[in-house]
Coordinates of N, CA and C in Angstrom, one line a residue:
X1 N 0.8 -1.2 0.0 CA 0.0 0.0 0.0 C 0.9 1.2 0.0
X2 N 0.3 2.2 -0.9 CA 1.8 3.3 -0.7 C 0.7 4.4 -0.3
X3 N 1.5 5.2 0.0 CA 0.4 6.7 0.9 C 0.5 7.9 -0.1
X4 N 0.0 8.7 0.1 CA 0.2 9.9 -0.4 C 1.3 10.8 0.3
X5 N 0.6 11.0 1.5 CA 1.4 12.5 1.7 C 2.0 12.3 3.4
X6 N 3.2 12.3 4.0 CA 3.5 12.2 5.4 C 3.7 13.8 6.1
X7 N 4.4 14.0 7.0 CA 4.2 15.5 7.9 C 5.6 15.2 8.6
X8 N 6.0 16.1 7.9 CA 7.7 16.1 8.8 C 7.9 16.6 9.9
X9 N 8.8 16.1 10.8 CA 8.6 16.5 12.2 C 9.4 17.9 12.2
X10 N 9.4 18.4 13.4 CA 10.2 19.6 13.9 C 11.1 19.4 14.8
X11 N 12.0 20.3 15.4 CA 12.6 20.0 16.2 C 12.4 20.2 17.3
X12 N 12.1 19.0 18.0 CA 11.3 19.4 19.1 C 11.9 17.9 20.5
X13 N 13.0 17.5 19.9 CA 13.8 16.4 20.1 C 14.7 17.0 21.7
X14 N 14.6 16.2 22.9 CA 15.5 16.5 23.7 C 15.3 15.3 24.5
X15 N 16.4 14.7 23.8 CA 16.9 13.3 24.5 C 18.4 13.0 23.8
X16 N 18.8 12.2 23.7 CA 20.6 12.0 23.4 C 20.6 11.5 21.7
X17 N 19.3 11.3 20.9 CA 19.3 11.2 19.6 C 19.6 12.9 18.9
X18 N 20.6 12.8 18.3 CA 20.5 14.0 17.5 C 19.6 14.4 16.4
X19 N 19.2 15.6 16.3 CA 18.3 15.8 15.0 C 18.5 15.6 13.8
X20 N 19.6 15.4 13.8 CA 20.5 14.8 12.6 C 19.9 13.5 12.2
X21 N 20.4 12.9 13.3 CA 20.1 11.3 13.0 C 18.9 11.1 13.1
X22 N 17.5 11.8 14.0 CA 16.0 11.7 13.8 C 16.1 12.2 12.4
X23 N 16.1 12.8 11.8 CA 15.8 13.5 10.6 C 16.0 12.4 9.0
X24 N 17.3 11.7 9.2 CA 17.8 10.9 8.2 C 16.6 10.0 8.5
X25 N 16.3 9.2 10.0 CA 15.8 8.9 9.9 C 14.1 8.9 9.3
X26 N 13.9 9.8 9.8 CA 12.5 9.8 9.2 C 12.4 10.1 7.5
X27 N 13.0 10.6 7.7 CA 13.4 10.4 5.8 C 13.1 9.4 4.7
X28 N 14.2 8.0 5.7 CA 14.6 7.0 4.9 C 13.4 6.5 5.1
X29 N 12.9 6.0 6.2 CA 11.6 5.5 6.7 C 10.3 6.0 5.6
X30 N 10.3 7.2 5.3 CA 9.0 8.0 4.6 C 9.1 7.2 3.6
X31 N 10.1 7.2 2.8 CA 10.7 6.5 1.7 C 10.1 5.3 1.4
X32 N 10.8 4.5 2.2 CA 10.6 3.0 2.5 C 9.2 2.7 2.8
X33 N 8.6 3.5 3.4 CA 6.9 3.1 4.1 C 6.5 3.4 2.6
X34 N 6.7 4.2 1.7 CA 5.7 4.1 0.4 C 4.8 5.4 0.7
X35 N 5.7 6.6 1.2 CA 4.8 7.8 1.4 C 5.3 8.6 -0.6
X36 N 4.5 9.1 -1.2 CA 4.8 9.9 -2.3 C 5.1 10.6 -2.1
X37 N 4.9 11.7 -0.9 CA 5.2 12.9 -0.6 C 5.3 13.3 0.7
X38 N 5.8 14.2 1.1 CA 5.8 14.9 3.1 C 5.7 16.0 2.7
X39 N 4.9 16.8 3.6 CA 4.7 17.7 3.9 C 5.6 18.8 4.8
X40 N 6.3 19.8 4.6 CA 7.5 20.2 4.8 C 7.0 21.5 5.9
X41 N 6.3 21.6 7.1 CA 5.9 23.1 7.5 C 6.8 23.9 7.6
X42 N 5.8 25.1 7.9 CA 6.8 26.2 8.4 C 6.4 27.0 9.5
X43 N 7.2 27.3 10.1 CA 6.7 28.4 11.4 C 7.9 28.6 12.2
X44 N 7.7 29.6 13.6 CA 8.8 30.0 13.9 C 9.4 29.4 14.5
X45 N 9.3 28.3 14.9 CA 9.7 27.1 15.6 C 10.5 26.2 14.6
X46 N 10.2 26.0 13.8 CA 10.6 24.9 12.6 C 11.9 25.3 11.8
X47 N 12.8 24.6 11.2 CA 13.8 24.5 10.6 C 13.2 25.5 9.0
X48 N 14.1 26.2 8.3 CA 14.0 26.4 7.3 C 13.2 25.7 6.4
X49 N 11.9 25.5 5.3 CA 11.9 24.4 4.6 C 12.5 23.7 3.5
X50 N 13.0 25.2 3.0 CA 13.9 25.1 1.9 C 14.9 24.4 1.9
X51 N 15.6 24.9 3.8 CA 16.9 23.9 3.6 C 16.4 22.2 4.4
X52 N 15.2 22.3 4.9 CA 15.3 20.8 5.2 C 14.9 19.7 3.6
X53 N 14.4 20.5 3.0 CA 14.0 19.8 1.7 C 15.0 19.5 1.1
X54 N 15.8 20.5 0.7 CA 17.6 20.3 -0.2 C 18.4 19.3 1.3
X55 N 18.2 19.3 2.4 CA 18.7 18.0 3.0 C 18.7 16.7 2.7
X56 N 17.2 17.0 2.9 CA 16.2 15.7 2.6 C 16.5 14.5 1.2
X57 N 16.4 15.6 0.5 CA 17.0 15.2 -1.1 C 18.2 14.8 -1.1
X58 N 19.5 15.3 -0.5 CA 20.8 15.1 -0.5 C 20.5 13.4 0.2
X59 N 19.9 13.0 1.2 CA 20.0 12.1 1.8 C 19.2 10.8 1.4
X60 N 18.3 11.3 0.9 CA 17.3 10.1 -0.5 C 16.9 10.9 -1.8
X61 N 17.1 10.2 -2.6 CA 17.0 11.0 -4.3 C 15.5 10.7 -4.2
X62 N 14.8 9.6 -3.9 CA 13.2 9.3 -3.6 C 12.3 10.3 -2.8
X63 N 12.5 10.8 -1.8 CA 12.0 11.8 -0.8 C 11.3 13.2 -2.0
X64 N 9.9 13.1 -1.7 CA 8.9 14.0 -2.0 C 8.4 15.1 -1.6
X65 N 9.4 16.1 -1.4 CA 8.8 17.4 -0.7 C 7.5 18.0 -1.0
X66 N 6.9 18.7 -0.2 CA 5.8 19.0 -0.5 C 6.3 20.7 1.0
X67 N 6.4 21.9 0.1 CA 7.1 22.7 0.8 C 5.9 23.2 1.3
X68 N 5.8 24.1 2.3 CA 5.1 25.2 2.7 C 5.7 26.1 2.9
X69 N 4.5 27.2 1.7 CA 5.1 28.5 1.7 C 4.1 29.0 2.1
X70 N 4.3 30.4 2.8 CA 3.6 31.7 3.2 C 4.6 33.0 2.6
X71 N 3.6 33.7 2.1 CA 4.2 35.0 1.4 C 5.0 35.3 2.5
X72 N 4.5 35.9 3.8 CA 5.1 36.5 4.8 C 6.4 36.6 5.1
X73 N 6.9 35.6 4.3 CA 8.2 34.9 4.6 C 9.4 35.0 3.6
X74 N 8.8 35.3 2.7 CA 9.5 35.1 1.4 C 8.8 35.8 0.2
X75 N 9.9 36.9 -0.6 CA 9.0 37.5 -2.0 C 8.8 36.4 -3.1
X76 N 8.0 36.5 -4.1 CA 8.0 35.7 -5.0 C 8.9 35.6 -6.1
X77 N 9.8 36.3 -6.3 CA 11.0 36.1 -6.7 C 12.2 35.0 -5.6
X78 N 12.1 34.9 -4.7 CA 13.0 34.1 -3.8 C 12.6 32.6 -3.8
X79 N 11.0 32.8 -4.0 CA 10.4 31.6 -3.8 C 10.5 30.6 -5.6
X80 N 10.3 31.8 -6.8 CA 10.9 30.8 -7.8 C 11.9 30.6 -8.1
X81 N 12.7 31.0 -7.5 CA 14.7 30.8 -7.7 C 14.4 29.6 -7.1
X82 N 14.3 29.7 -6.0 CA 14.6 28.0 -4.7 C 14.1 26.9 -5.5
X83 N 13.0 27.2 -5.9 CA 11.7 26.1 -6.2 C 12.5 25.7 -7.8
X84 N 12.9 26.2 -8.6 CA 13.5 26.1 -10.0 C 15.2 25.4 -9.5
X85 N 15.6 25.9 -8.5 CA 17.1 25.7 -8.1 C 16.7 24.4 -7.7
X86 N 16.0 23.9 -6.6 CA 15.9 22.4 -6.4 C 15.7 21.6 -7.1
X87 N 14.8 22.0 -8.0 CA 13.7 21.2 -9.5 C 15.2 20.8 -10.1
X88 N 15.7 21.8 -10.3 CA 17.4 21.5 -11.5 C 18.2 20.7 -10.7
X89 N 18.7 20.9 -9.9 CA 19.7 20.6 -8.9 C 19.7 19.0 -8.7
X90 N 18.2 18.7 -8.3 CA 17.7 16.9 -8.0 C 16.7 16.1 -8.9
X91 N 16.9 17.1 -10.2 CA 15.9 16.1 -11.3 C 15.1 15.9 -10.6
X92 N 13.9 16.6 -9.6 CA 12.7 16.1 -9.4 C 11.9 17.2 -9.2
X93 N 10.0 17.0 -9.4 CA 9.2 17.8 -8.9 C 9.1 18.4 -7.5
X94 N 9.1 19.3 -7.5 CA 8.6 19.8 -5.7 C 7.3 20.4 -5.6
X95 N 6.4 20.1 -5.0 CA 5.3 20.4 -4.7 C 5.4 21.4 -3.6
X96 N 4.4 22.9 -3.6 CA 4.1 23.6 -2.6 C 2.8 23.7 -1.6
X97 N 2.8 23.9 -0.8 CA 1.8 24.1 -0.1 C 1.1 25.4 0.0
X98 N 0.8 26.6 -0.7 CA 0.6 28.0 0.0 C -0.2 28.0 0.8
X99 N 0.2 29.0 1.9 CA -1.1 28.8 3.0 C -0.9 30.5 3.3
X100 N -1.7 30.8 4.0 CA -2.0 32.0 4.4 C -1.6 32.8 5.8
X101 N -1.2 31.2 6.8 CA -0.6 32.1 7.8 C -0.7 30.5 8.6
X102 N -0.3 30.9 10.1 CA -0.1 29.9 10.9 C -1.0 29.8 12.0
X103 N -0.3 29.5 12.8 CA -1.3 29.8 14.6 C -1.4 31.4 14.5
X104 N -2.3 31.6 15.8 CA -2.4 32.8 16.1 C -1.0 33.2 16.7
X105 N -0.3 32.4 18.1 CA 0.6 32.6 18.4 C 1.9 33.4 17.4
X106 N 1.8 32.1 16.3 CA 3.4 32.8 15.4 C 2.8 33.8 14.6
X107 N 1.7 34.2 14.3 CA 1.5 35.2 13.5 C 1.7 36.3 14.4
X108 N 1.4 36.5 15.6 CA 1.6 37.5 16.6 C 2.9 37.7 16.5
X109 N 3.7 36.5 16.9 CA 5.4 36.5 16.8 C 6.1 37.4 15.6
X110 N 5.5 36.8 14.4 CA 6.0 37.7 13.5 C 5.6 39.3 12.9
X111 N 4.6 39.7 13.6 CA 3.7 41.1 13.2 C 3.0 41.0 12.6
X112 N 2.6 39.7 12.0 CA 1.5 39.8 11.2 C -0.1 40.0 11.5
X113 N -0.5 41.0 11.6 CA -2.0 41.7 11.9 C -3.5 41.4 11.3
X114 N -2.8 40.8 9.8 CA -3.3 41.2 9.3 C -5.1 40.0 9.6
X115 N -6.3 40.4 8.8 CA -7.0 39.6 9.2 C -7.2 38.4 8.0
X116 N -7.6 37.5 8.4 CA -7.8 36.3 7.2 C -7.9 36.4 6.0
X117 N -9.2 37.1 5.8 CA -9.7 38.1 4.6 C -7.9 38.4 3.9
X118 N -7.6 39.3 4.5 CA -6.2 40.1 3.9 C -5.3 39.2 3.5
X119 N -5.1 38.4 4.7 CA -3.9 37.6 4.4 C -4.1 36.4 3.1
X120 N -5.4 36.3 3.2 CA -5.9 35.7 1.7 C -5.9 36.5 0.6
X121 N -6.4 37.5 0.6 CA -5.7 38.2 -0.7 C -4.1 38.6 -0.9
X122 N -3.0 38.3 -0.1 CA -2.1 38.7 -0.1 C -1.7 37.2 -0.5
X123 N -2.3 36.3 -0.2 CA -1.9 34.5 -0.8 C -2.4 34.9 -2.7
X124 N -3.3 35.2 -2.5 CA -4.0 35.5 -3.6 C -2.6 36.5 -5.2
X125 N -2.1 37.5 -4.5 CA -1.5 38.3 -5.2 C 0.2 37.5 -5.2
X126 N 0.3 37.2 -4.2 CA 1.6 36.4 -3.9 C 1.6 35.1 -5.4
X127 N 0.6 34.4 -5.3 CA 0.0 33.7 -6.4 C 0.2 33.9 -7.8
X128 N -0.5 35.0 -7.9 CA -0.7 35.4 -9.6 C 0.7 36.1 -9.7
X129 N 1.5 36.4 -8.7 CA 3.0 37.1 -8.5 C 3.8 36.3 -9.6
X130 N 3.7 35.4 -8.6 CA 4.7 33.8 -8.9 C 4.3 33.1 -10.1
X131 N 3.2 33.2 -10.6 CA 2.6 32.5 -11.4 C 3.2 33.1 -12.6
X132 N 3.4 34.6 -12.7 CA 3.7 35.4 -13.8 C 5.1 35.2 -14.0
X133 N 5.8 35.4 -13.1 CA 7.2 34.9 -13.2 C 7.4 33.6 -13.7
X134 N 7.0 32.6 -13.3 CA 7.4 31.2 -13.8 C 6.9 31.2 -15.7
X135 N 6.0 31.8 -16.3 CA 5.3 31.8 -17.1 C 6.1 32.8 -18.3
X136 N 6.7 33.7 -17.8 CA 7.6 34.9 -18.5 C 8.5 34.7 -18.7
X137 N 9.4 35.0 -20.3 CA 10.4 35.4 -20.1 C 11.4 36.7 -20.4
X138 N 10.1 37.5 -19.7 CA 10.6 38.9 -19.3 C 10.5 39.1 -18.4
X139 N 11.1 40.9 -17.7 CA 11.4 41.1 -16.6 C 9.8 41.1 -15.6
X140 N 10.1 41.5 -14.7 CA 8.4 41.8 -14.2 C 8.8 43.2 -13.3
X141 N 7.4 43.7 -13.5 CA 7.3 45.1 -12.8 C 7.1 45.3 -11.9
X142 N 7.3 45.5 -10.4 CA 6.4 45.3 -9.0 C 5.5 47.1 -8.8
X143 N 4.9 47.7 -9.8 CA 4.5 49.2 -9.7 C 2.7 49.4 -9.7

């Protein structure tokens, strides 16, 4: 039976296993269980996604990222470099997640105010941002 999609852990480890070695772990394992894809979060607690993904991949060529992005985090120019830089890098698809925001907690953390509504149109514009970029091959105007 193979799965679709698993949920990568965080670092949230304090015992004498390093995260290193939980991490390979769970990796090889996602692999081997017959997961197609993991789910990669993000928040302020959590490892970069970008770089646990390009880990990930260094440590199984099989491993299915499935990133999560939030605008808040990153312009859409940063986000199609990474996403095009991996794709080349490891001959494989990367799937994203966009989302619009996190807990209440980390959005507080980071200043984000904004309300649902907003932050959905800012997923919204973030979107057709990115979308235009990947699609062009001209410059783009931010005006």
């Amino acid at each position: 039976m193979a799965f679709f999609m698993n949920i990568f852990p965080f670092n949230d480890r304090r015992d004498d296993i390093s995260f290193e070695a939980n991490l390979n772990s769970f990796i090889n394992k996602s692999v081997e269980s017959g997961f197609k894809k993991t789910l990669i979060t993000i928040g302020d607690k959590r490892y970069d996604p970008w770089v646990v993904a390009q880990y990930a991949l260094q440590v199984n060529k099989n491993f299915g990222p499935v990133i999560a992005v939030n605008p808040v985090h990153q312009h859409p120019v940063a986000l199609i470099k990474k996403l095009t830089s991996l794709q080349n890098l490891y001959a494989t698809d990367i799937s994203l997640n966009l989302i619009t925001g996190s807990f209440i907690n980390e959005l507080s953390s980071i200043g984000d105010k904004l309300s649902l509504s907003e932050r959905t149109d800012r997923l919204r514009e973030f979107i057709k941002i990115s979308e235009d970029l990947l699609s062009s091959d001209s410059t783009y105007s931010f005006g």
